[in-house]
CSV table of C-alpha atoms in Angstrom, one decimal:
chain,number,residue,atom,x,y,z
A,1,MET,CA,-3.8,15.0,49.7
A,2,HIS,CA,-1.7,17.2,46.9
A,3,LYS,CA,0.1,13.8,45.8
A,4,ILE,CA,-3.3,12.3,45.7
A,5,MET,CA,-4.7,15.1,43.7
A,6,ARG,CA,-1.9,15.4,41.3
A,7,PHE,CA,-2.6,11.4,40.6
A,8,TYR,CA,-5.9,11.8,39.8
A,9,ASN,CA,-5.5,14.8,37.6
A,10,GLN,CA,-2.3,12.7,35.9
A,11,ASN,CA,-4.5,9.8,35.5
A,12,ARG,CA,-8.3,10.9,35.6
A,13,LYS,CA,-9.3,9.0,32.0
A,14,ALA,CA,-7.9,5.6,33.2
A,15,ILE,CA,-9.5,6.0,36.6
A,16,TRP,CA,-12.8,6.8,35.1
A,17,GLY,CA,-12.3,4.3,32.7
A,18,PHE,CA,-11.6,1.7,35.5
A,19,ILE,CA,-14.4,2.7,37.4
A,20,ILE,CA,-17.0,2.3,34.3
A,21,PHE,CA,-15.7,-1.0,33.7
A,22,VAL,CA,-16.0,-2.1,37.0
A,23,ALA,CA,-19.6,-0.8,37.0
A,24,PHE,CA,-20.4,-2.4,33.8
A,25,LEU,CA,-19.0,-6.0,34.9
A,26,ILE,CA,-21.6,-5.2,38.2
A,27,ILE,CA,-24.7,-4.6,35.9
A,28,ILE,CA,-23.5,-7.7,34.0
A,29,LEU,CA,-23.1,-10.1,36.9
A,30,GLN,CA,-26.5,-9.1,38.1
A,31,LEU,CA,-28.7,-8.9,34.9
A,32,LEU,CA,-26.9,-12.8,34.5
A,33,ASN,CA,-27.7,-13.6,38.0
A,34,TYR,CA,-31.5,-12.5,37.3
A,35,PHE,CA,-31.7,-14.5,34.0
A,36,ALA,CA,-30.4,-17.6,35.8
A,37,LYS,CA,-32.7,-17.3,38.6
A,38,ARG,CA,-35.5,-16.9,36.4
A,39,ASP,CA,-34.3,-20.0,34.1
A,40,ASN,CA,-34.3,-22.0,37.3
A,41,GLU,CA,-37.7,-21.1,38.7
A,42,LYS,CA,-39.2,-22.5,34.9
A,43,ASN,CA,-37.3,-25.6,35.2
A,44,LEU,CA,-38.3,-26.3,38.6
A,45,ASN,CA,-41.7,-25.2,37.6
A,46,SER,CA,-41.4,-27.4,34.6
A,47,VAL,CA,-40.4,-30.5,36.8
A,48,ASN,CA,-43.3,-30.0,39.3
A,49,ASN,CA,-45.8,-30.1,36.5
A,50,ILE,CA,-44.5,-33.2,34.9
A,51,LYS,CA,-44.0,-34.6,38.4
A,52,ASN,CA,-48.0,-34.0,38.9
A,53,ASN,CA,-49.1,-34.9,35.2
A,54,THR,CA,-47.0,-38.2,35.1
A,55,VAL,CA,-48.2,-41.2,36.1
A,56,GLN,CA,-45.9,-43.4,37.8
A,57,TYR,CA,-45.5,-47.1,37.1
A,58,ASN,CA,-44.2,-49.9,39.2
A,59,ASP,CA,-43.1,-52.6,36.5
A,60,ILE,CA,-43.4,-51.2,33.4
A,61,ASN,CA,-42.2,-48.1,31.2
A,62,LEU,CA,-44.0,-46.0,29.3
A,63,GLU,CA,-41.9,-45.7,25.8
A,64,SER,CA,-43.7,-42.3,24.8
A,65,GLU,CA,-46.7,-39.9,25.7
A,66,LYS,CA,-48.2,-40.3,22.4
A,67,SER,CA,-49.9,-43.0,20.0
A,68,ALA,CA,-47.6,-44.7,17.6
A,69,LEU,CA,-50.2,-44.4,15.0
A,70,SER,CA,-52.2,-41.3,15.3
A,71,GLY,CA,-49.5,-39.3,17.1
A,72,GLU,CA,-51.8,-37.8,19.7
A,73,LYS,CA,-51.3,-37.3,23.5
A,74,ILE,CA,-52.5,-40.4,25.7
A,75,SER,CA,-55.7,-39.5,27.7
A,76,GLU,CA,-56.2,-40.0,31.0
A,77,SER,CA,-58.5,-42.8,30.6
A,78,GLN,CA,-55.7,-44.5,28.6
A,79,LYS,CA,-53.1,-43.6,31.4
A,80,GLU,CA,-55.6,-45.7,33.8
A,81,GLU,CA,-55.7,-48.7,31.0
A,82,ILE,CA,-51.7,-48.7,30.9
A,83,LYS,CA,-52.1,-48.9,35.1
A,84,THR,CA,-53.9,-52.0,34.8
A,85,ILE,CA,-51.3,-53.5,32.5
A,86,ASP,CA,-48.6,-52.5,34.9
A,87,LYS,CA,-50.7,-54.1,37.5
A,88,PHE,CA,-50.9,-57.2,35.3
A,89,PHE,CA,-46.8,-57.6,34.9
A,90,SER,CA,-46.4,-57.0,38.5
A,91,TYR,CA,-48.6,-59.8,39.2
A,92,CYS,CA,-46.3,-62.2,37.0
A,93,ASN,CA,-43.3,-60.9,38.0
A,94,GLU,CA,-44.2,-61.6,41.8
A,95,GLU,CA,-45.4,-64.9,40.4
A,96,ASN,CA,-48.7,-64.1,41.6
A,97,LEU,CA,-50.7,-65.7,38.9
A,98,GLN,CA,-54.1,-66.1,40.2
A,99,ASP,CA,-54.2,-62.3,40.4
A,100,ALA,CA,-52.9,-61.9,37.3
A,101,TYR,CA,-55.0,-64.2,35.7
A,102,ASN,CA,-57.9,-62.6,37.2
A,103,LEU,CA,-57.4,-59.5,35.2
A,104,LEU,CA,-58.2,-60.9,32.0
A,105,THR,CA,-61.6,-60.8,29.9
A,106,GLU,CA,-64.1,-63.6,30.1
A,107,GLU,CA,-63.8,-63.4,26.3
A,108,CYS,CA,-60.1,-63.9,26.4
A,109,LYS,CA,-60.4,-66.7,29.4
A,110,GLU,CA,-62.7,-68.5,26.9
A,111,GLU,CA,-60.5,-68.1,23.9
A,112,MET,CA,-57.2,-68.7,25.1
A,113,TYR,CA,-57.0,-69.7,28.9
A,114,ILE,CA,-59.8,-71.3,29.9
A,115,THR,CA,-58.1,-72.1,33.3
A,116,GLU,CA,-55.8,-70.6,35.3
A,117,GLU,CA,-53.1,-73.6,34.7
A,118,THR,CA,-53.6,-73.1,30.9
A,119,PHE,CA,-52.6,-69.4,31.5
A,120,LYS,CA,-49.6,-70.5,33.6
A,121,GLU,CA,-48.5,-73.2,31.3
A,122,SER,CA,-49.2,-71.2,27.8
A,123,TYR,CA,-48.8,-67.3,28.7
A,124,TYR,CA,-46.6,-67.1,31.9
A,125,LYS,CA,-43.9,-70.1,30.9
A,126,GLN,CA,-44.1,-69.9,27.2
A,127,ILE,CA,-44.4,-66.1,26.9
A,128,LEU,CA,-42.6,-64.8,30.0
A,129,ASN,CA,-40.1,-67.9,30.4
A,130,GLY,CA,-41.4,-68.1,33.9
A,131,GLN,CA,-39.2,-65.4,35.1
A,132,LYS,CA,-39.1,-61.7,36.0
A,133,LYS,CA,-39.5,-59.1,32.7
A,134,ASN,CA,-39.0,-55.9,32.0
A,135,ILE,CA,-41.6,-54.1,30.1
A,136,SER,CA,-42.2,-51.3,28.0
A,137,VAL,CA,-45.6,-50.2,26.8
A,138,GLU,CA,-46.4,-47.6,23.9
A,139,ASN,CA,-50.2,-47.0,22.9
A,140,TRP,CA,-50.9,-48.2,19.7
A,141,THR,CA,-54.3,-47.0,18.7
A,142,ASP,CA,-57.6,-46.3,21.0
A,143,ASN,CA,-57.3,-49.0,23.8
A,144,ILE,CA,-54.7,-51.2,22.1
A,145,PHE,CA,-51.3,-51.1,23.3
A,146,LYS,CA,-48.0,-52.4,22.2
A,147,VAL,CA,-45.7,-54.5,24.8
A,148,ARG,CA,-42.3,-55.1,24.7
A,149,ILE,CA,-41.2,-57.9,26.9
A,150,THR,CA,-37.4,-58.5,27.5
A,151,ASP,CA,-35.3,-60.4,30.0
A,152,ASP,CA,-34.5,-58.8,33.3
A,153,TYR,CA,-31.0,-59.0,33.1
A,154,LEU,CA,-30.1,-57.4,36.6
A,155,SER,CA,-32.1,-60.0,38.2
A,156,SER,CA,-31.3,-62.9,35.8
A,157,GLY,CA,-27.6,-62.2,35.2
A,158,LYS,CA,-28.0,-63.2,32.2
A,159,TYR,CA,-27.6,-61.5,28.8
A,160,SER,CA,-29.4,-62.6,25.6
A,161,ALA,CA,-29.2,-60.3,22.3
A,162,GLY,CA,-32.5,-60.3,20.6
A,163,ASN,CA,-34.5,-61.9,23.1
A,164,THR,CA,-37.3,-59.7,22.9
A,165,ILE,CA,-41.3,-60.5,22.6
A,166,GLN,CA,-43.8,-58.5,21.5
A,167,ASP,CA,-47.3,-58.7,22.4
A,168,TYR,CA,-50.7,-56.5,21.9
A,169,ILE,CA,-52.5,-55.9,24.7
A,170,THR,CA,-56.0,-54.6,24.8
A,171,VAL,CA,-57.8,-53.2,27.9
A,172,GLU,CA,-61.7,-53.3,28.1
A,173,LYS,CA,-64.4,-52.3,31.1
A,174,ASP,CA,-66.3,-55.4,32.0
A,175,ASP,CA,-69.6,-55.0,33.2
A,176,ASN,CA,-68.4,-53.8,36.5
A,177,LYS,CA,-66.3,-50.9,35.0
A,178,GLU,CA,-63.5,-52.4,35.8
A,179,TYR,CA,-60.5,-52.4,33.4
A,180,LYS,CA,-59.8,-56.3,32.1
A,181,LEU,CA,-57.0,-57.2,29.7
A,182,ASN,CA,-57.2,-59.1,26.6
A,183,ILE,CA,-53.6,-60.5,26.1
A,184,ASN,CA,-51.4,-62.2,23.3
A,185,GLY,CA,-52.7,-60.2,20.4
A,186,TYR,CA,-56.3,-61.1,21.2
A,187,ILE,CA,-58.2,-57.8,20.3
A,188,ARG,CA,-62.1,-58.3,21.1
A,189,ARG,CA,-65.3,-60.5,20.6
A,190,THR,CA,-68.4,-59.3,19.1
A,191,ASN,CA,-71.6,-61.0,18.2
A,192,PRO,CA,-72.8,-60.4,14.6
A,193,ASN,CA,-75.7,-62.8,14.8
A,194,LYS,CA,-76.4,-62.6,11.1
A,195,GLU,CA,-77.7,-65.5,9.0
A,196,VAL,CA,-78.9,-66.6,5.7
A,197,GLU,CA,-81.0,-69.3,4.9
A,198,HIS,CA,-81.9,-71.5,1.7
A,199,LYS,CA,-83.9,-74.9,0.9
A,200,ASP,CA,-83.9,-75.5,4.8
A,201,ILE,CA,-80.4,-74.9,5.4
A,202,LYS,CA,-79.5,-71.9,7.8
A,203,ILE,CA,-76.2,-70.5,8.4
A,204,LYS,CA,-75.6,-67.9,11.0
A,205,ALA,CA,-72.4,-65.9,11.9
A,206,VAL,CA,-73.0,-66.0,16.2
A,207,GLU,CA,-69.7,-64.9,17.4
A,208,LYS,CA,-66.6,-62.9,15.7
A,209,ASN,CA,-62.8,-62.9,17.6
A,210,ILE,CA,-60.4,-60.5,16.3
A,211,TYR,CA,-56.8,-60.9,16.6
A,212,MET,CA,-53.9,-58.8,15.4
A,213,ASP,CA,-53.3,-61.6,13.0
A,214,TYR,CA,-56.2,-63.1,12.0
A,215,THR,CA,-60.1,-63.2,12.8
A,216,THR,CA,-62.2,-66.1,13.4
A,217,TYR,CA,-65.9,-66.5,13.2
A,218,VAL,CA,-68.1,-69.4,14.7
A,219,PHE,CA,-71.2,-70.4,12.5
A,220,GLU,CA,-74.4,-72.1,13.9
A,221,ILE,CA,-75.2,-74.4,10.8
A,222,THR,CA,-78.9,-75.8,10.9
A,223,ASN,CA,-79.4,-78.6,8.4
A,224,ASN,CA,-83.2,-79.3,7.9
A,225,SER,CA,-82.9,-80.3,4.4
A,226,TYR,CA,-83.2,-84.3,3.7
A,227,ARG,CA,-79.4,-84.6,2.6
A,228,THR,CA,-76.2,-84.2,3.9
A,229,ILE,CA,-74.3,-81.2,2.9
A,230,LEU,CA,-70.5,-79.9,2.8
A,231,LEU,CA,-69.5,-76.4,3.7
A,232,ASP,CA,-66.6,-76.6,1.3
A,233,GLU,CA,-64.4,-79.0,-0.5
A,234,LEU,CA,-61.4,-77.6,0.7
A,235,LYS,CA,-59.7,-77.5,-2.7
A,236,ASN,CA,-59.2,-73.7,-2.7
A,237,ILE,CA,-58.6,-71.2,-0.2
A,238,ASP,CA,-60.6,-68.5,-1.9
A,239,SER,CA,-64.1,-70.2,-1.7
A,240,MET,CA,-64.9,-69.4,2.0
A,241,TYR,CA,-63.7,-65.7,2.6
A,242,ILE,CA,-64.7,-62.7,4.3
A,243,GLN,CA,-64.8,-59.4,2.6
A,244,ASP,CA,-64.7,-55.6,3.6
A,245,ASP,CA,-66.3,-52.8,2.1
A,246,ASN,CA,-63.4,-52.1,-0.2
A,247,LYS,CA,-64.5,-55.3,-2.0
A,248,VAL,CA,-61.1,-56.9,-0.4
A,249,LYS,CA,-61.4,-60.6,0.2
A,250,TYR,CA,-59.6,-62.4,3.3
A,251,PRO,CA,-59.6,-66.2,2.5
A,252,SER,CA,-60.2,-69.2,5.3
A,253,TYR,CA,-57.5,-71.0,6.6
A,254,THR,CA,-58.4,-74.2,5.1
A,255,HIS,CA,-55.6,-76.2,5.9
A,256,GLU,CA,-56.6,-76.1,9.6
A,257,LEU,CA,-60.2,-77.5,8.7
A,258,SER,CA,-61.2,-81.3,7.8
A,259,LEU,CA,-64.1,-82.4,5.5
A,260,GLY,CA,-65.7,-84.0,8.8
A,261,GLU,CA,-65.9,-80.4,10.6
A,262,LEU,CA,-67.8,-79.1,7.5
A,263,GLN,CA,-69.9,-81.8,6.9
A,264,ILE,CA,-73.7,-81.4,8.4
A,265,ASN,CA,-75.8,-84.2,8.3
A,266,SER,CA,-79.4,-84.3,7.6
A,267,GLY,CA,-81.6,-83.0,10.5
A,268,GLU,CA,-78.2,-81.7,12.3
A,269,LYS,CA,-77.7,-78.2,14.0
A,270,ARG,CA,-74.1,-77.5,15.3
A,271,LYS,CA,-71.4,-75.1,15.1
A,272,VAL,CA,-68.0,-74.7,13.2
A,273,LYS,CA,-65.4,-72.3,14.0
A,274,ILE,CA,-63.5,-71.1,10.8
A,275,LYS,CA,-60.0,-68.8,10.8
A,276,TYR,CA,-59.5,-66.1,8.2
A,277,TYR,CA,-56.4,-64.5,6.9
A,278,SER,CA,-57.3,-61.0,8.3
A,279,LYS,CA,-55.2,-59.0,10.4
A,280,TYR,CA,-56.9,-56.3,12.6
A,281,SER,CA,-57.0,-52.5,11.4
A,282,SER,CA,-59.3,-49.9,13.3
A,283,ALA,CA,-60.2,-48.9,9.5
A,284,LYS,CA,-61.3,-52.0,8.3
A,285,ARG,CA,-65.0,-53.0,8.3
A,286,ILE,CA,-66.1,-56.7,7.2
A,287,THR,CA,-69.5,-56.3,5.1
A,288,ASN,CA,-70.1,-60.1,3.7
A,289,ILE,CA,-69.0,-63.6,5.1
A,290,VAL,CA,-68.9,-66.0,2.0
A,291,PHE,CA,-69.4,-69.8,1.5
A,292,SER,CA,-69.3,-69.9,-2.4
A,293,LYS,CA,-69.2,-73.9,-3.0
A,294,VAL,CA,-71.5,-75.5,-0.7
A,295,ILE,CA,-72.2,-79.1,-1.2
A,296,LEU,CA,-75.9,-79.6,-0.8
A,297,ASP,CA,-76.1,-83.2,-1.9
A,298,TYR,CA,-72.7,-84.6,0.0
A,299,GLU,CA,-74.1,-88.2,-0.8
A,300,SER,CA,-74.4,-88.0,-4.4
A,301,TYR,CA,-71.2,-85.7,-4.5
A,302,SER,CA,-69.2,-88.5,-2.5
A,303,SER,CA,-70.2,-91.5,-5.1
A,304,LEU,CA,-68.9,-89.5,-8.2
A,305,ARG,CA,-65.4,-90.8,-9.5
A,306,ASP,CA,-65.4,-87.7,-11.2
A,307,LYS,CA,-65.9,-84.7,-8.6
A,308,SER,CA,-65.6,-82.4,-11.4
A,309,SER,CA,-68.8,-83.5,-13.0
A,310,TYR,CA,-70.8,-82.4,-9.7
A,311,GLY,CA,-73.2,-79.3,-10.0
A,312,ASN,CA,-75.2,-79.0,-7.2
A,313,TYR,CA,-73.5,-76.0,-5.2
A,314,TYR,CA,-75.0,-73.3,-3.8
A,315,THR,CA,-73.5,-69.6,-2.8
A,316,PHE,CA,-74.2,-68.7,1.0
A,317,GLU,CA,-73.6,-64.9,1.5
A,318,ILE,CA,-74.2,-63.3,4.7
A,319,GLY,CA,-74.5,-59.6,5.0
A,320,VAL,CA,-72.6,-58.3,8.6
């Protein structure tokens, strides 16, 4: 006992220094364990929240939780719209083309795929190449989604660099409140039902179909005059155009039209479809459709050797 006391007295500072050091280490370790436990609980709660709030998809990958244009977080209704896109590509990957086709809007069917066979040949085989694909989706704006379609290298065993197809898909609700799709860059249809009339000639805009890269209008032309008319000579793309509220003009695809399509005989009533160089923009508002050089007497015009001497033109302008 005497030796122990003597050792303690001789090494008192070192002993207490060691005790304080060990106590300090214990306190530090306890603090570290406490903070680690709290961080783990926080991370676990975060993971659980993500699992609870994130929609799970089968055959597509969601690139971002935010819209590409607005930067806003996608809404719950947009997540439901993405589910329909997921369902569509799941059907395609399973070669269940009937159910995939039934997810298209009636307007999309009428415009692009009038039958299931047309859909198979023009979309499934041409766009999807009749194979299982990897699909990634990003909200572009509102109910329009940008879709990237790439080969499923794991199932095909083939790799092809740069073999990516981009599509824009719009999700709409039908009359039964069910989600349906407009695919292959088709956005939507509207019915302007606006018209203009001059000397027994009536031009009515009855249908508008909007695509990502262009816009088409269907016109109902009624010619109750006693002369054949011609809507345009097709010599200048700027003579038939649509115009927005900023006075920007978008000319027609005159190269896709023929004089026969634009010739309306006396007493005739028929529809004419015209495409315009007007890409989709949510901020664009078309205000006018202009036929600036309608020939009111096509017989007289045709008889002239020098067509430049003809002067019986009229400008039809439809406010939409």
